[in-house]
Coordinates of C-alpha atoms in Angstrom, one line a residue:
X81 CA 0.0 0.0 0.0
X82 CA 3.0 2.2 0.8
X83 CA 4.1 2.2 -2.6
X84 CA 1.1 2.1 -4.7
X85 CA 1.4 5.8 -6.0
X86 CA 5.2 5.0 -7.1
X87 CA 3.1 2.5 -8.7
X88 CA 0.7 4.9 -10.4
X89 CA 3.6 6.9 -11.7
X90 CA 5.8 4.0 -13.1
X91 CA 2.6 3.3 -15.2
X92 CA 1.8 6.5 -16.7
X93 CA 5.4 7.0 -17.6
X94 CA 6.3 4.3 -19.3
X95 CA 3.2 3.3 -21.0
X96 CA 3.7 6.3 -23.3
X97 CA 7.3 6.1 -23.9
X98 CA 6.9 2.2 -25.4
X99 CA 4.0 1.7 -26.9
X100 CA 5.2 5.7 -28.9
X101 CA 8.5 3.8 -29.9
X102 CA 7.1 1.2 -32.0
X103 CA 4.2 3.6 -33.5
X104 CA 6.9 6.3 -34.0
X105 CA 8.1 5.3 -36.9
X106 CA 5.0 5.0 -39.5
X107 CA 3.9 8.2 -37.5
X108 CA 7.0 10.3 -38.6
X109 CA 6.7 9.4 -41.6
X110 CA 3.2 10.2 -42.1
X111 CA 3.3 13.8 -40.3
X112 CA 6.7 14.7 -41.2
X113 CA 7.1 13.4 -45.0
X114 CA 10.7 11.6 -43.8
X115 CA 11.9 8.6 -45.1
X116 CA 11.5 5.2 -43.3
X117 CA 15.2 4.6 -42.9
X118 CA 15.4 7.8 -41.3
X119 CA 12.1 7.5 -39.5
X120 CA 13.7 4.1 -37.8
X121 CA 16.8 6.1 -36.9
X122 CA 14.8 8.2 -35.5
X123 CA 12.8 6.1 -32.9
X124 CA 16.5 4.8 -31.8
X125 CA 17.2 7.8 -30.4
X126 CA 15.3 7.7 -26.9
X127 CA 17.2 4.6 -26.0
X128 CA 20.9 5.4 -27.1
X129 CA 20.1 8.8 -25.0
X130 CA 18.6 7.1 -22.0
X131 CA 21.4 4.6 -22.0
X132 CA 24.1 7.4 -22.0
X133 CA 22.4 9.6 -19.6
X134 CA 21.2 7.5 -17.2
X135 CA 25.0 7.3 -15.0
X136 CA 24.9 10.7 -14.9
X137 CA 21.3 11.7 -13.8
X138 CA 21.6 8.7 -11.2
X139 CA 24.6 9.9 -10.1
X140 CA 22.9 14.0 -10.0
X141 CA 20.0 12.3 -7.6
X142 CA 22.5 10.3 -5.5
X143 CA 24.4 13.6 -4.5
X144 CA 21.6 16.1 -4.3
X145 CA 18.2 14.1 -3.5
X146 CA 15.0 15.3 -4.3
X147 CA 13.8 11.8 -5.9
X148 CA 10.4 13.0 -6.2
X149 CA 10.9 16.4 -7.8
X150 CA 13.2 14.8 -10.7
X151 CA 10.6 12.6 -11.1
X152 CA 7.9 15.1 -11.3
X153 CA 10.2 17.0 -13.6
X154 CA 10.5 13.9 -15.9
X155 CA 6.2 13.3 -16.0
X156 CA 5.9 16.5 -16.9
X157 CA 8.4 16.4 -19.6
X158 CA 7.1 13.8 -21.3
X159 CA 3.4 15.1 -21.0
X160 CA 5.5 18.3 -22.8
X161 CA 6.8 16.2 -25.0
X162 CA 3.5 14.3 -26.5
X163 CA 1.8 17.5 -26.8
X164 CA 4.5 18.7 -29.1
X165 CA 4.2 15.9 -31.3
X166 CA 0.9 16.3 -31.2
X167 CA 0.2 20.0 -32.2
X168 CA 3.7 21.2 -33.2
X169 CA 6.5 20.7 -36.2
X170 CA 10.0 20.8 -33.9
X171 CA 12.5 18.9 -35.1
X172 CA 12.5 15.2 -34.4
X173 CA 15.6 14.6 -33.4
X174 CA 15.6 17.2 -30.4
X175 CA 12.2 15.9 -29.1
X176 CA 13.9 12.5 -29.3
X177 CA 17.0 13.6 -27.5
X178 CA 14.1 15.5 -25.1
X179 CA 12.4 12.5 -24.7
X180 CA 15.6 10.1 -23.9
X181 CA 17.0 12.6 -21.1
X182 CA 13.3 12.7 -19.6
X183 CA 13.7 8.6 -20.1
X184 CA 16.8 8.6 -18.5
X185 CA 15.8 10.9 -15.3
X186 CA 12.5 8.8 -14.2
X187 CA 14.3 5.7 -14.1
X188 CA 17.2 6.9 -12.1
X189 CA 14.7 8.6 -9.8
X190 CA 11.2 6.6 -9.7
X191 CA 13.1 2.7 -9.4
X192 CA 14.9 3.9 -6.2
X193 CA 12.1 5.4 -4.4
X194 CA 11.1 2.4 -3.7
X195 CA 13.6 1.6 -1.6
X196 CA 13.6 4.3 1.1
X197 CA 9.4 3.2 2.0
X198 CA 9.5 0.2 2.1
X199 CA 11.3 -1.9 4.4
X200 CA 14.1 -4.1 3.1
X201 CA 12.4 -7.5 3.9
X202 CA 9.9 -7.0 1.4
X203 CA 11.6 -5.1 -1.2
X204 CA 12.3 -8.1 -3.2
X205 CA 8.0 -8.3 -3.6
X206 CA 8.1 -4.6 -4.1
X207 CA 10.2 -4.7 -7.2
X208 CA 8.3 -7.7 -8.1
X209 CA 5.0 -6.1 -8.1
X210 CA 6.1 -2.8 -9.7
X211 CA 7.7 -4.6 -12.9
X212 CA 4.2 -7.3 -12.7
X213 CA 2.1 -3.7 -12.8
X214 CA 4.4 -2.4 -15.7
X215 CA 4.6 -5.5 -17.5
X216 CA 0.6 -5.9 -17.4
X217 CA 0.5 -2.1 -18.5
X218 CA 2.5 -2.9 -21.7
X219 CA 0.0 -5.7 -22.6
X220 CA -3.0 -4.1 -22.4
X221 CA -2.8 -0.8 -23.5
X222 CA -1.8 -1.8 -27.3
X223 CA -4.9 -3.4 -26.8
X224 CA -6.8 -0.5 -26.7
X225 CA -4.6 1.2 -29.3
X226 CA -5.1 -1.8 -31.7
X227 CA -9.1 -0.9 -32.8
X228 CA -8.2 3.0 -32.9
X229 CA -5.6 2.6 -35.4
X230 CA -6.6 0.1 -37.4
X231 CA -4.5 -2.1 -40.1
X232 CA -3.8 0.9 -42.1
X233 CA -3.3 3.9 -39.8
X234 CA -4.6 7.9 -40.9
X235 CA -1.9 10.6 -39.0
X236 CA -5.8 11.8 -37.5
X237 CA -6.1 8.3 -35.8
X238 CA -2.0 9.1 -34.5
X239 CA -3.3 11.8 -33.0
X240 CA -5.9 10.0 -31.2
X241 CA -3.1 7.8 -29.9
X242 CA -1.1 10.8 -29.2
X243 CA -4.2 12.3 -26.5
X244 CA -3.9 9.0 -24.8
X245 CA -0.1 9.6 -23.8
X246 CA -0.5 13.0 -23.2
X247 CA -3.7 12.1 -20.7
X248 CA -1.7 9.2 -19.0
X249 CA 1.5 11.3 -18.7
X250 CA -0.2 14.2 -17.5
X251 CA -1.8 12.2 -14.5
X252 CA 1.5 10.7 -13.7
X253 CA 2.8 14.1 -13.2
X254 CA -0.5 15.2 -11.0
X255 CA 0.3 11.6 -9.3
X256 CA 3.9 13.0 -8.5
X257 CA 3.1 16.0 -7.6
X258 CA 0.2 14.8 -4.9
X259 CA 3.2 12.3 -3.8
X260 CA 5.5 15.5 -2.6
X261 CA 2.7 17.2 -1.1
X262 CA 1.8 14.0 0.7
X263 CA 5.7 12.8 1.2
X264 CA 6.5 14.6 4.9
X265 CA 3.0 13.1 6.2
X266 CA 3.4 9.7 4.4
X267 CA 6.9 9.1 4.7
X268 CA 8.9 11.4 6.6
X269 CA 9.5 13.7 3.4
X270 CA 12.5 11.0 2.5
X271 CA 11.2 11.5 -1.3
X272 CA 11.8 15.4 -1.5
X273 CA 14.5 15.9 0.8
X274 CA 18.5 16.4 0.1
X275 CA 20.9 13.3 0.0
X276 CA 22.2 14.4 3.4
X277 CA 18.6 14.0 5.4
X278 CA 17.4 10.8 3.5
X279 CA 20.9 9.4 4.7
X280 CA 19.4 10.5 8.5
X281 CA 16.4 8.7 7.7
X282 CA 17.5 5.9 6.6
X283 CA 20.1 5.4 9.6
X284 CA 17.0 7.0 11.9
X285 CA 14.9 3.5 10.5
X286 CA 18.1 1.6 11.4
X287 CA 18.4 2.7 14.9
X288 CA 14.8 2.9 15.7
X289 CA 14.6 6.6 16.2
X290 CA 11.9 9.3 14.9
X291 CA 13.1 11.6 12.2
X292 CA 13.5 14.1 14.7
X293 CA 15.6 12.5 17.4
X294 CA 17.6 11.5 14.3
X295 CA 18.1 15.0 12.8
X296 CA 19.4 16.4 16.2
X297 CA 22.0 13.5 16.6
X298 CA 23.4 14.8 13.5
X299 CA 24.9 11.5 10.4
X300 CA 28.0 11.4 11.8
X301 CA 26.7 10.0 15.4
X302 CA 24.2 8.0 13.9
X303 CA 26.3 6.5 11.1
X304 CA 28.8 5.3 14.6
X305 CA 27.7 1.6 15.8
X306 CA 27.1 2.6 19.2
X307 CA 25.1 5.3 18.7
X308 CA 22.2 3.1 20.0
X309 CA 23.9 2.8 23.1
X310 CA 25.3 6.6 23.7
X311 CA 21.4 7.5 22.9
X312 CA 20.1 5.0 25.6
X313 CA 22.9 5.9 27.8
X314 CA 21.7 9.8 27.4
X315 CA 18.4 9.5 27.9
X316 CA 18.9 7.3 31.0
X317 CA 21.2 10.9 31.9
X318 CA 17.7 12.7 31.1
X319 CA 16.0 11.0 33.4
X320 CA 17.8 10.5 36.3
X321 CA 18.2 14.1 36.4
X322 CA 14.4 14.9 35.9
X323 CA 14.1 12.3 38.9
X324 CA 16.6 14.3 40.9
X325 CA 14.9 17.9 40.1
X326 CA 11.4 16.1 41.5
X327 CA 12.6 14.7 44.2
X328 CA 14.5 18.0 45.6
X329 CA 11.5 20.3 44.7
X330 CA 9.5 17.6 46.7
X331 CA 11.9 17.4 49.7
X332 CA 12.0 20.9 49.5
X333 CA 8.6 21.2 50.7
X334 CA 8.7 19.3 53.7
X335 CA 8.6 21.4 56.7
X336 CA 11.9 20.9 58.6
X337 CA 14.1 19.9 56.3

């Protein structure tokens, strides 16, 4: 349940990006006039960018955090992107390029989200379910795009296609977006914080302290092995003290003494 809306958004993101590659090509060629050769070359492109941008956007997320805001970032730049095929001419190659860097920046962002809600016994189910839900996705949407476009698709019957992604991308990005507003009650705000606090958090879950306690120990303490104990060792300090206090303002009372 914790992860159903990472869920959501791995849906509506990919769901547009493949079932667009294999239509891309017949549809370049009927809106644009190109060749097929280069219309092929063309749909190539998302996947040779994704695949060299992808170290370097996981890398950008691992140093500065924010997992949810990339990923809102990427929904809505595919959204973007759809509706510029859609009612624009821009050059195909840049909205490819566009559309592998968008590519690139969901998946280093969206697959590790997963990770920091839900707890590492059942993360092997988690990743199960979310590549089951994608998987399922990717089988039945063609489906539905199969009776609007016919054996011999018209560029008006692309654009059909073409509201679909934008609708499906478009709620991805809402989905996001509702995620961050929802991320500091839901899950601490590990999703739309910096790499330094989600470290906290994560160590925080470890130690089996709230996001608070955690935040004023500071990483280097709680990153130690006997942080546990110095903790338990304070707040034993804590209250033998407040016991003290009570017991001279009680004593203090006492006629006498």
């Amino acid at each position: 349940q914790r992860e159903m809306p990472i869920y959501t958004i791995c849906i509506c993101f990919y769901l547009p990006i493949f079932n667009f590659i294999p239509l891309g090509s017949d549809f370049f060629v009927k809106k644009y006039g190109v060749s097929v050769v280069d219309a092929n070359n063309y749909v190539a492109i998302p996947y040779l960018v994704g695949a060299a941008c992808s170290p370097v956007v996981g890398f950008l997320v691992n140093y500065l955090g924010y997992s949810i805001q990339f990923v809102i970032l990427a929904s809505a730049s595919l959204c973007a992107i759809h509706v510029t095929l859609l009612v624009a001419h821009f050059s195909i190659p840049f909205t490819m390029v566009w559309m592998g860097v968008s590519y690139a920046m969901c998946a280093a962002s969206l697959w590790p989200m997963v990770a920091l809600v839900v707890p590492t016994r059942e993360l092997g189910m988690a990743y199960g379910l979310m590549t089951a839900l994608q998987n399922l996705g990717l089988a039945v949407l063609p489906l539905v795009l199969g009776p609007i476009l016919g054996t011999t698709a018209t560029l008006s019957q692309y654009y059909e296609v073409e509201h679909i992604f934008i609708y499906m991308s478009g709620f991805g990005a809402v989905c996001a977006l509702i995620l961050m507003i929802l991320d500091r009650s839901c899950y601490a705000g590990i999703l739309s914080c910096s790499a330094t606090r989600v470290k906290i958090l994560q160590a925080a879950v470890f130690k089996g302290l709230s996001p608070n306690t955690a935040e004023n120990t500071g990483l280097d303490a709680l990153l130690s092995p006997n942080t546990t104990h110095h903790l338990r060792e304070e707040e034993m300090k804590k209250t033998d003290a407040m016991r003290r206090a009570r017991g001279g303002s009680f004593h203090g009372t006492v006629p006498g003494v």
